[in-house]
């Protein structure tokens, strides 16, 4: 018997920039011309069929004009497309068109597009570079920092995927205006979550400026895009592999994700999250971590953003409780919650532990009450 | 417009050990008891239906005896199972059984099993640890060092996958004896390739000791297992992302992989590689990089190992030439070959460039001649 040692220690630099502004297509093209991604033979623009006519086709045209080789790949819009089957369909289409390892993927769209395209980039040719051109507030809040990519399967949400960092992210605030109002509002749920868990001052700002945000005031939109990146980055930086601190980003998601699934995606992610935020703040109040007034401030802010704050009637609350206890966050059969502490902070139960097991009866009581 | 910088520079340590010896199951169990993989709640043994009754069930039993929670997942044996569909089937079976992020995968089998299981581990819960328990010479030669995992698709071999390093590799030489002779012989092709590209002394050793290897002499088998790891490691160490030097490992694979596909997997990987080695050494001789005598030594060694050295009659040579020019190694429409230089070395065409474009007529001439 002998032992052979494989030494593979190295410095990895996955740093990248997030560009925040209005109309960033020309900046993207200019960056590519300046060699943002290095030795690339062919670009693949991945988008959904809703964003395709709005922005993706235009980006393709601009790439062609600039002399780049590029093709556009799109799939039906919506969370239901975030599957292994869509991933395989796009991979096959790329292979069919002769894409090899020397390509670069540009994701143009919201969170579903960036999640899926980032995952495709992570496994195509065992990894090719990718760029996110985010066209929704939700993508700005959620998909720009953290490197999480994934697909859903019949049995699990976001459980098959990769940590994969983009080469650059563009948050084009001009695109938010073309979104349905409902989509913009959905995106605000992550923004409010970020304020609740990390930044009381930002929470105040949102209370005062929600109307400007909803009417796409440029300054207000840039401010929330920056704040979202900043808060998420502070958390992710300290914990890239989601072992401890990063768990705080799951605030509101334990119940939110389950509602999203049980609603069969009739609720958008942010809408479901909003209800999940109400659930966690109600729990936080019950456990004595937030005052009645703080609880009301959180619920009022969600309401001010025109987000739902009660579970829709068509959802079977008992089915929701059942779903919760098969959630991927259930460790050893125990459902764990991240819980808000006042405004702008979460409870640290012990050093580096930001979630606590909650018994099924307690979870049921909360859910029945909202 | 503002730019937000995401700094993600860090030291990654993917080092691991390769244990080489006879009957290593108890060593595996002992290592796990000593905390090889850290905080694991459940193990998944992934294997094929051929290795399952031979070794995988036994490993499962030993894990259970030692008090670990474990389930066995198997799929039909053979390269044809290395697909996205098999990956999805195993993922779903694991989710069905309640596997979460706190699991560890143990691959028990040959190269197909370790490729597939390593890929599953890379994307299950965005990455869980895995261990390779290699039961074939080919896995010893090919799957133990380098971290390459992948599946095949109708349009491409090994193009969808990941670089993913195991926590430990076990090369159990005792298991080679249970392989069909044809499988053992197939595995020797990678061994001979390694000798050809990096180690003249090892080439001499193989010429002298091929009979001992084929009769499973313990000392000879351990020696070739170690040499395989060592040569591959020296190459991979210097180039983990396959940008330059690592390309030398493709020696013989340009033609080999195409033959494997065109044969519809009637030829085993090593058998196809053996013919690919004949093709490259014939090309090397034509271009003046090996002497007639050296060429004959390579072909004789392959023959001594009972490997095929001519293209089987059922393969359409013209279809093979066509296939070659859709190979994933074709960069900008040019087919590139790694070419042997004498025995134990490859041609470095310019600094850091170990492959050269070969015109279709030249490739056709070589293929028609063998």
XYZ file of C-alpha atoms in Angstrom:
740
model
C 0.000 0.000 0.000
C 1.281 3.452 -0.837
C -0.124 6.959 -0.660
C 0.299 9.503 -3.381
C -0.258 13.146 -2.487
C -1.920 15.480 -4.943
C -1.106 19.060 -3.943
C -3.628 21.512 -5.338
C -3.364 24.695 -3.353
C -3.708 27.912 -5.253
C -4.880 31.491 -5.247
C -8.142 32.010 -7.095
C -9.245 35.500 -8.089
C -12.937 35.637 -8.985
C -13.246 39.390 -8.466
C -15.535 41.295 -10.813
C -17.289 44.638 -11.254
C -20.956 45.517 -11.087
C -21.832 48.435 -13.350
C -24.927 50.306 -12.207
C -26.583 52.849 -14.515
C -29.004 53.736 -17.324
C -28.618 52.178 -20.822
C -25.462 50.118 -20.395
C -25.418 48.255 -23.725
C -22.746 50.451 -25.267
C -20.660 50.142 -22.109
C -20.899 46.343 -22.435
C -19.771 46.427 -26.070
C -16.928 48.802 -25.235
C -15.798 46.558 -22.344
C -15.789 43.509 -24.632
C -13.759 45.384 -27.245
C -11.282 46.284 -24.520
C -10.870 42.555 -23.790
C -13.096 42.060 -20.740
C -13.225 38.308 -21.255
C -9.979 37.555 -23.063
C -9.680 34.939 -25.791
C -13.261 34.353 -26.933
C -14.183 33.008 -30.352
C -17.957 33.195 -30.094
C -20.585 34.751 -27.837
C -23.895 33.160 -26.836
C -26.611 35.544 -25.690
C -29.049 33.611 -23.482
C -32.427 35.153 -22.694
C -36.123 34.386 -22.339
C -38.751 35.038 -24.989
C -40.034 38.099 -23.149
C -36.684 39.883 -22.811
C -35.599 38.783 -26.288
C -37.509 41.427 -28.306
C -37.035 44.073 -25.585
C -33.245 43.952 -25.116
C -31.498 40.712 -26.103
C -31.916 41.132 -29.866
C -30.568 44.671 -29.596
C -27.499 43.467 -27.674
C -26.927 40.792 -30.340
C -27.155 43.382 -33.102
C -24.699 45.652 -31.332
C -22.292 42.737 -30.847
C -22.493 41.872 -34.548
C -21.977 45.510 -35.529
C -18.855 45.510 -33.373
C -17.566 42.510 -35.312
C -18.207 39.768 -32.761
C -19.545 36.338 -33.680
C -22.782 35.843 -31.747
C -26.002 33.793 -31.657
C -29.111 34.246 -29.545
C -30.700 31.428 -27.530
C -34.042 31.892 -25.802
C -36.500 29.858 -23.765
C -40.060 30.456 -22.491
C -40.261 33.082 -19.784
C -40.847 32.177 -16.145
C -39.602 30.164 -13.164
C -41.071 27.008 -14.734
C -38.324 27.163 -17.372
C -35.552 26.953 -14.778
C -35.109 23.215 -15.317
C -32.515 20.649 -16.330
C -34.519 20.182 -19.542
C -34.162 23.859 -20.559
C -30.460 23.672 -19.700
C -30.029 20.616 -21.951
C -32.055 22.256 -24.739
C -29.779 25.318 -24.772
C -26.610 23.215 -24.521
C -27.721 21.146 -27.508
C -28.592 24.274 -29.479
C -25.132 25.693 -28.709
C -23.386 22.439 -29.696
C -25.466 22.324 -32.872
C -24.206 25.820 -33.733
C -20.616 24.715 -33.177
C -19.919 26.321 -29.789
C -16.757 24.967 -28.137
C -14.784 25.828 -25.030
C -13.662 29.160 -26.413
C -17.036 30.842 -26.043
C -18.545 33.324 -23.598
C -22.141 33.441 -22.409
C -24.023 36.710 -21.926
C -27.175 36.329 -19.831
C -29.739 39.034 -20.618
C -32.765 39.027 -18.340
C -33.993 38.563 -14.822
C -33.108 36.088 -12.086
C -34.340 33.022 -13.953
C -32.164 33.848 -16.965
C -29.053 34.670 -14.917
C -29.490 31.563 -12.714
C -29.894 29.271 -15.686
C -27.287 30.883 -17.966
C -24.728 30.976 -15.137
C -25.272 27.261 -14.544
C -24.961 26.505 -18.266
C -21.719 28.526 -18.367
C -20.406 26.554 -15.386
C -20.687 23.181 -17.104
C -20.393 23.964 -20.839
C -16.948 22.712 -21.845
C -16.341 22.292 -18.077
C -16.741 26.017 -17.607
C -16.753 29.055 -19.891
C -16.860 32.718 -18.830
C -20.184 34.520 -18.488
C -21.571 38.017 -18.074
C -24.869 39.039 -16.469
C -26.852 41.856 -18.058
C -29.658 42.135 -15.507
C -32.934 43.643 -16.668
C -34.958 43.369 -13.463
C -34.797 44.806 -9.997
C -34.931 41.272 -8.612
C -31.832 40.305 -10.583
C -30.188 43.492 -9.318
C -31.043 42.520 -5.772
C -30.507 38.817 -5.961
C -28.501 37.597 -8.931
C -25.706 40.163 -9.084
C -23.719 39.147 -6.019
C -23.155 35.665 -4.643
C -22.466 33.490 -7.649
C -25.413 31.205 -6.990
C -26.716 29.469 -10.089
C -29.201 26.610 -10.222
C -32.213 24.899 -11.707
C -35.348 23.551 -10.056
C -36.412 19.905 -10.147
C -39.824 18.406 -9.350
C -38.556 17.634 -5.844
C -36.423 20.659 -5.026
C -35.985 24.352 -5.703
C -32.464 25.543 -6.505
C -30.858 22.314 -5.306
C -29.049 21.378 -8.519
C -26.538 24.063 -9.452
C -23.185 25.656 -8.871
C -21.364 28.537 -7.316
C -20.100 30.361 -10.386
C -18.913 33.973 -10.522
C -19.586 36.154 -13.580
C -16.867 38.212 -15.275
C -19.005 41.315 -14.924
C -22.546 42.313 -14.021
C -24.516 45.159 -15.623
C -27.542 46.510 -13.761
C -29.360 48.522 -16.391
C -31.925 50.526 -14.468
C -33.491 51.841 -17.692
C -34.798 48.329 -18.325
C -36.839 48.294 -15.122
C -39.277 50.713 -16.736
C -40.296 48.140 -19.302
C -41.165 45.583 -16.659
C -44.725 44.949 -15.643
C -45.415 46.847 -12.447
C -46.011 43.502 -10.725
C -42.444 42.391 -11.555
C -40.900 45.590 -10.213
C -42.885 45.276 -7.021
C -41.845 41.641 -6.678
C -38.216 42.748 -6.891
C -38.703 45.169 -4.021
C -39.240 42.286 -1.596
C -35.517 41.384 -1.678
C -34.659 45.050 -1.236
C -36.857 45.322 1.855
C -35.407 42.055 3.143
C -31.892 43.485 2.817
C -32.911 46.611 4.747
C -34.544 44.509 7.473
C -31.536 42.278 8.011
C -28.678 44.754 7.741
C -29.439 48.453 7.443
C -31.872 50.464 9.578
C -30.956 53.691 7.782
C -31.795 52.131 4.418
C -35.084 50.929 5.916
C -35.867 54.549 6.840
C -34.938 55.624 3.305
C -37.350 53.088 1.800
C -40.148 54.227 4.114
C -39.606 57.792 2.924
C -38.902 57.173 -0.777
C -41.041 54.198 -1.797
C -43.145 56.352 -4.099
C -40.104 57.637 -6.001
C -38.877 54.054 -6.402
C -42.265 52.934 -7.735
C -42.235 55.794 -10.248
C -38.671 54.926 -11.366
C -36.995 58.059 -10.128
C -33.432 57.648 -11.401
C -31.679 58.679 -8.214
C -33.844 56.503 -5.983
C -33.415 53.483 -8.287
C -29.620 53.872 -8.413
C -29.554 54.200 -4.646
C -31.473 51.002 -4.024
C -29.461 49.091 -6.644
C -26.239 50.143 -4.939
C -27.558 49.406 -1.449
C -28.731 45.963 -2.536
C -25.320 45.089 -3.954
C -23.563 46.514 -0.955
C -25.553 44.681 1.701
C -25.442 41.398 -0.134
C -21.741 41.803 -0.803
C -20.921 42.518 2.845
C -22.625 39.273 3.774
C -21.359 37.128 0.900
C -17.787 38.413 1.160
C -17.499 37.096 4.664
C -18.977 33.722 3.771
C -18.717 32.678 0.154
C -19.818 29.086 0.680
C -22.993 29.727 2.655
C -21.791 27.967 5.772
C -22.821 30.498 8.394
C -23.298 34.212 7.994
C -24.654 33.907 4.487
C -27.624 32.130 5.965
C -28.988 35.541 7.020
C -29.916 36.104 3.352
C -32.517 33.378 3.832
C -34.501 35.774 5.999
C -38.140 35.289 4.972
C -37.201 32.566 2.480
C -38.002 29.540 4.623
C -41.724 30.195 4.368
C -41.420 32.269 1.166
C -39.928 29.530 -0.971
C -42.486 27.003 0.237
C -45.347 29.393 -0.607
C -43.853 29.994 -4.042
C -43.857 26.242 -4.728
C -47.248 25.502 -3.168
C -48.766 28.357 -5.231
C -47.429 26.511 -8.282
C -45.630 29.768 -9.190
C -48.853 31.791 -9.384
C -47.003 33.979 -6.893
C -43.795 35.584 -8.106
C -40.680 34.954 -6.014
C -40.785 38.396 -4.393
C -44.484 38.154 -3.657
C -43.976 34.847 -1.895
C -40.951 36.285 -0.096
C -43.050 39.210 1.114
C -45.443 36.812 2.830
C -42.417 34.922 4.175
C -41.128 38.210 5.607
C -44.447 38.717 7.387
C -44.145 35.160 8.746
C -40.628 35.667 10.099
C -41.348 39.084 11.629
C -44.484 37.661 13.291
C -42.322 34.856 14.667
C -39.663 37.383 15.706
C -42.315 39.338 17.593
C -43.700 36.205 19.223
C -40.191 35.284 20.401
C -39.541 38.801 21.666
C -36.906 39.901 19.135
C -38.959 42.754 17.617
C -41.492 45.076 19.214
C -45.098 45.318 18.042
C -44.214 48.676 16.479
C -41.211 47.255 14.585
C -43.322 44.371 13.320
C -45.928 46.846 12.054
C -43.233 48.961 10.348
C -42.011 45.931 8.393
C -45.515 44.897 7.370
C -46.417 48.493 6.454
C -43.338 48.896 4.284
C -44.182 45.696 2.379
C -47.722 46.996 1.986
C -46.469 50.416 0.845
C -44.497 48.573 -1.849
C -47.828 46.995 -2.863
C -46.587 43.525 -1.917
C -48.972 40.857 -0.546
C -48.882 40.469 3.243
C -51.321 37.585 3.693
C -51.424 34.074 2.304
C -53.780 33.971 -0.721
C -57.000 32.050 -0.208
C -56.184 29.512 -2.924
C -53.256 28.198 -0.909
C -53.915 25.261 1.408
C -52.150 26.344 4.620
C -51.845 22.781 5.896
C -50.162 21.725 2.599
C -47.802 24.643 3.124
C -46.827 23.396 6.591
C -46.172 19.944 5.093
C -44.074 21.456 2.280
C -42.034 23.403 4.814
C -40.863 20.245 6.482
C -39.451 18.863 3.235
C -37.590 22.125 2.488
C -33.903 21.804 1.667
C -33.025 23.950 4.668
C -34.404 21.258 6.980
C -31.327 19.821 8.640
C -31.845 16.502 10.434
C -35.636 16.940 10.274
C -35.593 20.342 11.965
C -36.892 23.418 10.207
C -34.570 26.351 10.818
C -35.569 30.029 10.643
C -33.509 33.177 10.308
C -35.166 35.738 12.580
C -35.116 39.515 12.486
C -33.843 41.419 15.536
C -35.312 44.890 15.650
C -34.881 46.716 12.330
C -31.599 46.239 10.476
C -30.275 43.129 12.206
C -30.865 39.409 12.682
C -30.550 37.172 15.737
C -27.176 35.428 16.194
C -28.187 32.377 18.233
C -24.640 31.346 18.982
C -21.361 32.442 17.426
C -21.714 32.159 13.645
C -25.185 30.551 13.877
C -27.963 32.694 12.412
C -30.838 30.213 12.213
C -32.713 28.321 14.859
C -34.952 25.237 14.777
C -38.653 25.992 15.013
C -41.137 23.305 15.972
C -43.887 22.362 13.564
C -46.673 23.536 15.932
C -45.124 26.977 16.214
C -44.672 27.278 12.437
C -48.272 26.097 11.945
C -49.604 28.687 14.388
C -47.775 31.520 12.604
C -48.929 30.352 9.167
C -52.552 29.981 10.265
C -52.433 33.574 11.583
C -51.353 35.288 8.329
C -23.394 55.366 -13.558
C -21.376 53.807 -10.771
C -19.161 50.766 -10.478
C -19.255 48.401 -7.555
C -16.244 46.146 -7.052
C -16.729 42.593 -5.842
C -13.411 41.348 -4.442
C -13.237 37.548 -4.409
C -9.608 36.582 -4.149
C -8.816 33.616 -1.965
C -6.599 30.611 -1.388
C -8.240 27.334 -2.371
C -6.772 24.060 -1.153
C -8.088 21.101 -3.158
C -5.213 18.789 -2.194
C -6.050 15.121 -1.664
C -4.442 11.712 -1.307
C -4.492 8.719 -3.622
C -4.272 5.431 -1.754
C -2.840 2.632 -3.869
C -3.056 -0.993 -2.672
C -4.946 -4.280 -2.341
C -8.382 -4.444 -0.629
C -8.829 -0.876 0.528
C -12.423 -1.017 1.787
C -11.449 -1.159 5.451
C -9.012 1.703 4.922
C -11.879 3.754 3.447
C -14.145 3.029 6.434
C -11.349 3.837 8.865
C -10.614 7.132 7.076
C -14.288 8.113 7.204
C -14.421 7.293 10.926
C -11.392 9.510 11.404
C -13.337 12.375 9.800
C -11.985 12.377 6.227
C -14.946 14.394 4.948
C -16.055 16.368 7.983
C -19.681 17.084 8.793
C -21.638 14.529 6.742
C -25.137 13.413 7.582
C -25.613 10.819 4.843
C -23.509 8.968 2.286
C -24.583 8.096 -1.263
C -22.719 5.226 -2.900
C -22.998 5.626 -6.685
C -22.083 2.684 -8.904
C -23.136 0.768 -12.007
C -25.102 -2.466 -12.033
C -21.979 -4.490 -12.803
C -19.834 -3.178 -9.960
C -22.791 -3.125 -7.571
C -22.799 -6.848 -6.656
C -19.006 -7.104 -6.890
C -17.958 -4.245 -4.562
C -20.488 -1.465 -4.031
C -22.944 -3.486 -1.933
C -20.056 -4.641 0.249
C -18.889 -1.055 0.791
C -22.467 -0.061 1.707
C -22.684 -2.914 4.208
C -19.385 -1.942 5.786
C -20.523 1.700 6.037
C -23.756 0.618 7.744
C -21.858 -1.663 10.115
C -19.684 1.314 11.030
C -22.834 3.263 11.894
C -23.053 5.520 8.851
C -26.312 6.388 7.104
C -25.969 5.249 3.490
C -27.971 4.348 0.385
C -26.842 2.783 -2.876
C -27.672 4.232 -6.298
C -26.839 2.361 -9.484
C -27.301 2.742 -13.213
C -26.757 0.471 -16.234
C -23.100 -0.217 -16.944
C -21.267 1.375 -19.863
C -20.307 4.646 -21.547
C -23.856 4.951 -22.906
C -25.043 5.682 -19.353
C -22.788 8.736 -19.037
C -25.622 11.113 -19.890
C -27.542 14.057 -18.475
C -30.524 11.712 -18.165
C -28.666 9.292 -15.854
C -27.413 12.251 -13.835
C -30.987 13.537 -13.423
C -32.263 10.058 -12.530
C -29.707 9.700 -9.710
C -30.307 13.253 -8.467
C -34.042 12.597 -8.297
C -33.481 9.296 -6.479
C -31.251 11.079 -3.956
C -33.802 13.894 -3.442
C -36.535 11.277 -3.069
C -34.496 9.658 -0.296
C -34.110 13.003 1.451
C -30.501 13.822 0.570
C -29.607 17.484 1.290
C -26.423 19.523 1.153
C -24.886 17.690 4.097
C -24.179 14.507 2.173
C -21.091 12.911 0.643
C -20.919 10.857 -2.542
C -18.740 7.766 -2.845
C -18.185 6.669 -6.450
C -17.421 2.950 -6.718
C -16.464 1.795 -10.182
C -14.554 2.640 -13.324
C -14.152 5.844 -15.280
C -17.812 6.153 -16.262
C -18.904 5.940 -12.627
C -16.260 8.348 -11.325
C -16.929 10.845 -14.169
C -20.663 10.794 -13.593
C -20.625 10.692 -9.788
C -18.041 13.472 -9.624
C -20.260 15.630 -11.829
C -23.328 14.843 -9.698
C -21.346 15.773 -6.564
C -20.331 19.043 -8.206
C -23.895 20.245 -8.725
C -25.927 18.492 -5.998
C -26.796 21.206 -3.498
C -24.298 23.383 -5.446
C -21.479 21.008 -4.537
C -21.032 18.220 -1.983
C -17.798 16.329 -1.239
C -17.020 13.082 -3.061
C -14.631 10.153 -2.896
C -13.508 7.910 -5.752
C -13.110 4.192 -5.095
C -11.718 3.135 -8.452
C -12.190 -0.480 -9.493
C -10.556 -0.417 -12.903
C -7.114 0.185 -14.286
C -8.584 2.816 -16.580
C -9.991 4.738 -13.616
C -6.590 4.400 -11.969
C -4.932 5.843 -15.030
C -7.489 8.384 -16.029
C -9.980 9.322 -13.318
C -7.749 9.590 -10.258
C -5.870 12.769 -11.099
C -7.129 15.850 -12.875
C -10.604 16.450 -11.486
C -12.306 16.114 -14.843
C -15.936 15.060 -14.619
C -18.498 15.067 -17.407
C -21.320 13.474 -19.319
C -21.744 12.823 -23.026
C -24.511 14.295 -25.178
C -25.695 13.219 -28.626
C -23.493 15.937 -30.126
C -20.402 15.849 -27.916
C -18.265 13.617 -25.746
C -17.306 14.974 -22.319
C -18.323 18.535 -23.188
C -20.846 19.069 -20.390
C -19.142 18.748 -17.017
C -16.951 20.280 -14.369
C -13.513 20.382 -12.862
C -14.156 18.895 -9.424
C -11.542 17.445 -7.088
C -12.324 14.425 -4.884
C -11.573 14.355 -1.157
C -9.640 11.123 -1.649
C -9.065 8.442 -4.275
C -8.653 4.717 -3.581
C -7.065 2.574 -6.277
C -7.919 -0.964 -5.209
C -5.732 -3.166 -7.366
C -7.432 -6.314 -6.023
C -10.547 -5.310 -7.964
C -8.745 -5.404 -11.310
C -8.767 -9.196 -11.119
C -12.527 -9.304 -11.333
C -12.595 -7.271 -14.517
C -13.068 -8.892 -17.854
C -9.696 -9.266 -19.497
C -10.884 -6.926 -22.255
C -11.483 -4.152 -19.719
C -8.039 -4.539 -18.161
C -6.419 -4.427 -21.558
C -8.430 -1.347 -22.469
C -7.058 0.348 -19.365
C -3.504 -0.338 -20.441
C -3.865 2.041 -23.390
C -3.795 5.098 -21.097
C -0.798 3.604 -19.297
C 1.105 3.163 -22.550
C 0.074 6.682 -23.603
C 1.558 8.047 -20.374
C 4.835 6.209 -20.993
C 4.962 7.476 -24.584
C 4.445 11.107 -23.669
C 6.534 11.411 -20.531
C 8.693 8.513 -19.418
C 11.066 6.468 -21.603
C 12.191 4.387 -18.615
C 8.598 3.430 -17.823
C 8.137 2.526 -21.497
C 11.105 0.135 -21.176
C 9.543 -1.292 -17.998
C 6.252 -1.958 -19.797
C 8.075 -3.654 -22.671
C 9.786 -5.960 -20.173
C 6.915 -6.575 -17.742
C 3.735 -6.595 -19.823
C 3.146 -10.272 -19.099
C 3.314 -9.739 -15.316
C 0.858 -6.869 -15.638
C -1.545 -8.999 -17.667
C -1.344 -11.755 -15.033
C -1.998 -9.238 -12.201
C 1.368 -9.527 -10.527
C 0.944 -7.376 -7.435
C 4.245 -5.527 -7.664
C 3.876 -4.778 -11.388
C 0.301 -3.543 -10.903
C 1.241 -1.258 -8.020
C 4.134 0.087 -10.055
C 1.978 0.996 -13.040
C -0.745 2.492 -10.823
C 1.843 4.733 -9.158
C 3.509 5.681 -12.419
C 0.155 6.565 -13.983
C -0.716 8.852 -11.089
C 2.703 10.363 -11.066
C 2.920 11.192 -14.764
C -0.593 12.577 -14.903
C 0.003 14.558 -11.739
C 3.208 16.138 -13.052
C 1.306 17.340 -16.100
C -1.914 18.385 -14.354
C -0.111 20.114 -11.479
C 1.499 22.515 -13.874
C -1.728 23.245 -15.692
C -4.935 22.629 -13.802
C -7.235 24.337 -16.288
C -6.107 22.562 -19.432
C -4.850 25.690 -21.113
C -1.521 24.486 -22.428
C 0.655 21.682 -21.067
C -2.296 19.535 -20.065
C -3.086 19.209 -23.732
C -0.297 16.609 -23.969
C -2.669 14.162 -22.237
C -4.748 14.264 -25.422
C -2.001 12.292 -27.149
C -3.809 9.686 -29.280
C -7.209 11.021 -28.231
C -7.929 13.180 -31.280
C -8.430 10.138 -33.474
C -9.208 7.816 -30.520
C -12.282 9.668 -29.332
C -13.668 9.959 -32.840
C -13.222 6.200 -33.390
C -14.939 5.489 -30.075
C -17.979 7.516 -31.163
C -18.071 6.279 -34.753
C -17.893 2.673 -33.449
C -21.026 3.542 -31.429
C -19.075 2.385 -28.365
C -18.502 -1.130 -29.690
C -14.877 -0.234 -28.998
C -13.955 0.484 -25.388
C -12.273 3.808 -24.710
C -8.809 2.261 -24.381
C -9.227 0.182 -27.516
C -10.136 3.286 -29.492
C -7.270 5.164 -27.867
C -4.842 2.395 -28.901
C -5.782 2.925 -32.543
C -5.497 6.684 -31.958
C -1.968 6.106 -30.602
C -1.071 4.237 -33.790
C -2.465 7.173 -35.790
C -0.452 9.801 -33.919
C 2.792 7.807 -33.971
C 2.334 7.215 -37.707
C 1.846 10.971 -38.137
C 4.853 11.627 -35.879
C 6.952 9.368 -38.092
C 5.662 11.013 -41.273
C 6.602 14.434 -39.862
C 10.024 13.202 -38.754
C 9.537 13.318 -34.975
C 9.979 9.568 -34.387
C 12.154 7.059 -36.186
C 10.743 3.992 -37.928
C 12.133 1.905 -35.058
C 10.461 4.045 -32.390
C 7.181 3.890 -34.263
C 7.431 0.106 -34.364
C 8.240 -0.052 -30.635
C 5.027 1.868 -29.809
C 2.895 -0.282 -32.083
C 4.529 -3.478 -30.751
C 3.912 -2.492 -27.134
C 0.227 -1.854 -27.868
C 0.091 -5.222 -29.611
C 1.871 -6.934 -26.696
C -0.857 -5.519 -24.441
C -3.328 -7.215 -26.820
C -4.774 -3.870 -27.875
C -6.136 -3.297 -31.428
C -3.717 -1.504 -33.746
C -5.869 -1.216 -36.861
C -9.277 0.330 -37.514
C -11.959 -2.415 -37.420
C -13.574 -3.229 -40.743
C -17.043 -2.199 -39.575
C -15.897 1.423 -39.246
C -16.398 3.689 -42.255
C -13.041 5.490 -42.477
C -14.507 8.406 -44.429
C -17.194 8.894 -41.736
C -14.351 8.894 -39.220
C -12.554 11.709 -41.068
C -15.823 13.689 -41.104
C -16.332 13.064 -37.374
C -12.811 14.276 -36.647
C -13.554 17.672 -38.067
C -16.486 18.180 -35.692
C -14.364 17.170 -32.662
C -14.354 19.549 -29.716
C -10.608 20.009 -30.082
C -11.126 21.659 -33.462
C -10.294 25.301 -32.830
C -11.373 27.732 -35.534
C -12.032 24.847 -37.927
C -8.523 23.416 -37.595
C -7.941 19.920 -36.242
C -5.036 19.937 -33.800
C -2.871 16.926 -32.937
C -0.533 16.269 -30.040
C 2.450 14.469 -31.522
C 4.968 12.136 -29.925
C 8.680 13.046 -30.078
C 10.819 9.945 -29.805
C 9.825 7.798 -26.824
C 8.853 9.599 -23.605
C 8.249 13.084 -24.940
C 5.918 15.186 -27.105
C 6.601 17.971 -29.571
C 6.435 21.516 -28.167
C 5.562 23.508 -31.295
C 6.139 26.858 -29.677
C 6.481 27.824 -26.028
C 3.560 26.269 -24.155
C 1.914 24.973 -27.341
C 1.757 21.188 -27.577
C -0.656 20.664 -30.460
C -0.468 21.584 -34.107
C -3.094 21.953 -36.856
C -3.173 19.050 -39.286
C -4.871 19.389 -42.652
C -7.757 17.126 -43.546
C -5.873 15.448 -46.447
C -3.009 14.491 -44.147
C -5.354 13.110 -41.478
C -7.255 11.198 -44.176
C -4.043 9.657 -45.528
C -2.998 8.467 -42.054
C -6.446 7.025 -41.305
C -6.670 5.230 -44.633
C -3.261 3.609 -43.900
C -4.163 1.997 -40.546
